[in-house]
Structure formats: structure tokens, C-alpha cells
Backbone as ProteinMPNN parsed JSONL, in Angstrom:
{"seq_chain_A": "MAREARFPTVQKEVLAELARGQQPYATVLGCSDSRVPPAGLRRGFGELFVVRLAGNVLSPEVAGTLQYAGPT", "coords_chain_A": {"N_chain_A": [[35.423, 4.396, 50.501], [35.337, 4.304, 47.103], [34.522, 6.644, 44.52], [32.597, 6.472, 41.686], [33.249, 7.72, 38.441], [31.001, 9.989, 36.816], [31.215, 10.687, 34.091], [33.154, 9.168, 32.61], [34.628, 9.25, 30.252], [35.378, 11.88, 29.697], [37.961, 14.139, 30.024], [39.558, 15.1, 33.019], [40.606, 17.662, 33.116], [39.052, 19.031, 31.338], [36.59, 19.139, 32.615], [37.371, 20.543, 34.798], [37.939, 23.093, 33.847], [35.498, 23.83, 32.896], [34.198, 24.14, 35.311], [35.15, 26.49, 36.23], [33.956, 28.417, 34.649], [31.812, 29.399, 31.79], [31.691, 29.383, 28.27], [30.078, 28.965, 25.866], [29.864, 27.634, 22.603], [27.514, 27.961, 21.099], [24.122, 29.083, 21.69], [21.056, 27.45, 22.263], [17.684, 27.566, 21.711], [15.057, 25.627, 22.319], [12.364, 23.452, 21.769], [10.505, 21.806, 24.477], [10.45, 18.819, 23.994], [10.593, 15.51, 23.666], [11.039, 14.354, 21.281], [12.869, 15.907, 19.891], [15.888, 15.851, 20.041], [18.571, 17.74, 21.499], [20.989, 16.596, 21.559], [21.584, 15.473, 19.184], [23.064, 17.41, 17.735], [25.566, 16.862, 18.173], [27.78, 17.942, 19.949], [30.353, 18.692, 22.348], [30.89, 18.706, 26.044], [30.216, 21.851, 27.516], [30.092, 23.14, 25.085], [27.615, 23.856, 24.035], [24.792, 25.773, 25.126], [21.902, 25.02, 26.34], [18.409, 25.687, 26.242], [15.257, 24.655, 27.029], [11.832, 24.839, 26.468], [8.267, 24.726, 26.585], [6.481, 25.424, 23.699], [8.317, 27.329, 22.738], [8.404, 30.036, 23.423], [9.503, 33.305, 23.771], [10.052, 34.882, 26.49], [10.531, 37.53, 28.987], [11.819, 36.184, 31.099], [12.895, 33.946, 29.975], [14.63, 35.192, 28.178], [16.42, 36.277, 29.986], [17.523, 33.885, 31.041], [18.861, 32.929, 28.783], [20.801, 35.043, 28.425], [22.413, 34.386, 30.544], [24.061, 32.461, 29.601], [26.211, 33.799, 28.659], [28.568, 35.756, 26.535], [28.401, 34.9, 23.079]], "CA_chain_A": [[34.687, 4.006, 49.42], [35.749, 4.93, 45.884], [33.439, 7.143, 43.818], [32.8, 6.255, 40.286], [33.107, 9.001, 37.542], [29.851, 10.002, 35.984], [31.521, 10.811, 32.738], [34.612, 8.641, 32.581], [35.419, 9.548, 28.97], [35.665, 13.18, 29.724], [39.192, 14.42, 30.722], [39.361, 15.861, 34.211], [40.939, 18.991, 32.815], [37.919, 19.66, 30.657], [35.546, 19.381, 33.75], [37.854, 21.553, 35.709], [37.846, 24.34, 33.072], [34.135, 24.216, 32.863], [33.833, 24.495, 36.736], [35.577, 27.943, 36.306], [33.035, 29.306, 33.849], [31.319, 28.805, 30.535], [31.743, 30.19, 27.136], [29.576, 28.066, 24.85], [29.915, 27.962, 21.096], [26.177, 28.451, 20.662], [23.019, 28.819, 22.535], [20.046, 26.807, 21.538], [16.369, 27.636, 22.318], [14.366, 24.617, 21.664], [11.118, 22.992, 22.386], [10.538, 20.799, 25.429], [9.847, 17.782, 23.309], [11.547, 14.393, 23.661], [11.312, 13.972, 19.873], [13.759, 16.864, 19.317], [16.987, 15.871, 21.044], [19.65, 18.594, 21.125], [22.262, 15.819, 21.543], [21.779, 15.277, 17.745], [24.022, 18.439, 17.283], [26.992, 16.344, 18.425], [28.807, 18.791, 20.56], [30.802, 18.247, 23.629], [30.594, 19.457, 27.161], [30.446, 23.236, 27.519], [29.989, 23.762, 23.684], [26.249, 24.385, 23.794], [23.918, 26.254, 26.369], [20.533, 24.562, 25.759], [17.276, 26.153, 27.026], [14.155, 24.067, 26.392], [10.579, 25.077, 27.067], [7.122, 24.398, 25.777], [6.008, 26.457, 22.816], [9.437, 28.194, 22.251], [8.065, 31.55, 23.624], [10.54, 34.103, 24.353], [9.517, 35.827, 27.547], [11.648, 38.18, 29.573], [12.501, 35.284, 32.009], [13.72, 33.148, 29.084], [15.722, 35.983, 27.624], [17.377, 36.428, 31.043], [18.321, 32.645, 30.974], [19.743, 33.028, 27.582], [21.865, 35.844, 28.739], [23.209, 33.621, 31.483], [25.055, 31.673, 28.836], [27.285, 34.579, 28.307], [28.688, 36.187, 25.14], [28.764, 33.672, 22.258]], "C_chain_A": [[34.905, 4.819, 48.316], [34.47, 5.405, 45.162], [33.644, 6.914, 42.386], [32.451, 7.539, 39.549], [31.738, 8.905, 36.743], [30.109, 10.017, 34.482], [33.045, 10.364, 32.601], [35.389, 8.921, 31.354], [35.824, 11.042, 28.813], [36.941, 13.504, 30.617], [38.783, 15.427, 31.939], [39.715, 17.362, 34.042], [39.816, 19.828, 32.241], [36.877, 20.063, 31.627], [36.105, 20.467, 34.639], [37.725, 22.953, 35.118], [36.434, 24.727, 33.074], [33.572, 24.619, 34.287], [34.09, 25.947, 36.871], [34.643, 28.874, 35.625], [32.64, 28.717, 32.572], [31.462, 29.843, 29.511], [31.394, 29.144, 25.964], [29.748, 28.632, 23.502], [28.683, 28.608, 20.592], [25.234, 28.26, 21.759], [21.892, 28.385, 21.705], [18.723, 27.004, 22.323], [15.525, 26.606, 21.637], [13.123, 24.185, 22.489], [11.294, 21.874, 23.418], [9.785, 19.595, 24.885], [10.852, 16.772, 23.181], [11.872, 13.927, 22.266], [12.317, 14.857, 19.238], [14.956, 16.863, 20.196], [18.145, 16.764, 20.59], [21.045, 17.802, 21.089], [22.531, 15.439, 19.991], [22.725, 16.297, 17.136], [25.382, 18.018, 17.486], [27.979, 17.297, 18.782], [29.209, 18.252, 21.921], [30.444, 19.068, 24.787], [31.055, 20.803, 27.014], [30.323, 24.026, 26.175], [28.596, 24.36, 23.401], [25.48, 24.772, 25.201], [22.534, 25.989, 25.695], [19.472, 25.109, 26.753], [16.117, 25.413, 26.241], [12.9, 24.408, 27.204], [9.39, 24.957, 26.168], [6.695, 25.64, 25.05], [7.08, 27.39, 22.319], [8.985, 29.596, 22.331], [9.046, 32.289, 24.303], [9.944, 35.23, 25.181], [10.788, 36.518, 28.206], [12.521, 37.246, 30.674], [13.338, 34.389, 31.124], [14.99, 33.956, 28.55], [16.778, 36.194, 28.776], [18.211, 35.06, 31.222], [19.155, 32.515, 29.835], [20.971, 33.879, 27.759], [22.898, 35.221, 29.624], [24.32, 32.82, 30.763], [26.402, 32.478, 28.532], [27.465, 34.919, 26.851], [29.084, 34.933, 24.328], [29.205, 34.19, 20.878]], "O_chain_A": [[34.702, 6.027, 48.444], [33.459, 4.702, 45.166], [34.743, 7.127, 41.874], [31.561, 8.306, 39.917], [31.418, 7.893, 36.119], [29.347, 9.45, 33.699], [33.976, 11.163, 32.501], [36.618, 8.859, 31.342], [36.542, 11.391, 27.876], [36.966, 13.173, 31.803], [37.929, 16.311, 31.874], [39.177, 18.213, 34.75], [39.614, 21.008, 32.525], [36.317, 21.155, 31.539], [35.333, 21.253, 35.188], [37.428, 23.901, 35.845], [36.15, 25.912, 33.248], [32.588, 25.352, 34.387], [33.334, 26.63, 37.563], [34.551, 30.041, 36.006], [33.079, 27.613, 32.251], [31.376, 31.039, 29.792], [32.247, 28.596, 25.266], [29.777, 29.838, 23.257], [28.69, 29.577, 19.833], [25.432, 27.437, 22.652], [21.726, 28.846, 20.575], [18.661, 26.636, 23.496], [15.296, 26.72, 20.433], [12.921, 24.513, 23.658], [12.185, 21.044, 23.236], [8.633, 19.358, 25.251], [11.923, 17.052, 22.643], [12.844, 13.202, 22.056], [12.644, 14.608, 18.078], [15.094, 17.753, 21.035], [18.657, 16.612, 19.48], [22.071, 18.32, 20.647], [23.668, 15.125, 19.639], [23.182, 16.04, 16.022], [26.316, 18.691, 17.048], [28.95, 17.504, 18.054], [28.496, 17.466, 22.545], [29.748, 20.069, 24.616], [32.137, 21.026, 26.472], [30.418, 25.25, 26.096], [28.465, 25.282, 22.596], [25.606, 24.094, 26.221], [22.117, 26.601, 24.712], [19.642, 24.991, 27.966], [16.006, 25.518, 25.02], [12.88, 24.294, 28.43], [9.578, 25.103, 24.96], [6.558, 26.724, 25.617], [6.753, 28.235, 21.486], [9.163, 30.333, 21.36], [9.426, 31.911, 25.411], [9.456, 36.264, 24.724], [11.926, 36.107, 27.979], [13.666, 37.525, 31.029], [14.464, 34.083, 31.518], [16.128, 33.488, 28.498], [17.966, 36.278, 28.465], [19.408, 35.093, 31.507], [20.231, 31.936, 29.988], [22.059, 33.513, 27.314], [24.095, 35.475, 29.494], [25.385, 32.568, 31.327], [27.463, 31.934, 28.225], [26.687, 34.483, 26.002], [29.886, 34.09, 24.728], [29.557, 33.397, 20.005]]}, "name": "protein", "num_of_chains": 1, "seq": "MAREARFPTVQKEVLAELARGQQPYATVLGCSDSRVPPAGLRRGFGELFVVRLAGNVLSPEVAGTLQYAGPT"}
């Protein structure tokens, strides 16, 4: 049984590079609100590290999540 690609427009080399690690262009801390889509920033795979939460409150846990994105 053949598997269908989830992202057929993304080159396999790009996905393989992302599997090795991440170095996003920017980190975005945004609200968990469907009316504010980070997709509007029009960036590709691996270019943004997006963290969304209610209230945009920076707690130690959120700061740790932002650090996971790596150096930007």
C-alpha cells in the first residue's frame, strides 16, 4: 500500500534537513486565538517557531518552550 505525502509541494530534501534539527528565522509568541493566524506571516517550513497560549503570559514554562527553538 503506497502512502500519500502529507505535504506534496515540499521537497523531500527540505523535510530531511528539518528532521536533523531546527534553526528558525524567528520565534513568535502569540495568542491562542483562531482570529490571529500565524500563517499570515507567509513563511515556509522551519522558518518560524510558533508558541500560542491564552493571554500571552510569559511564564517560566513558556520561556523554556521558547528556548527550545534554539538561537535565532
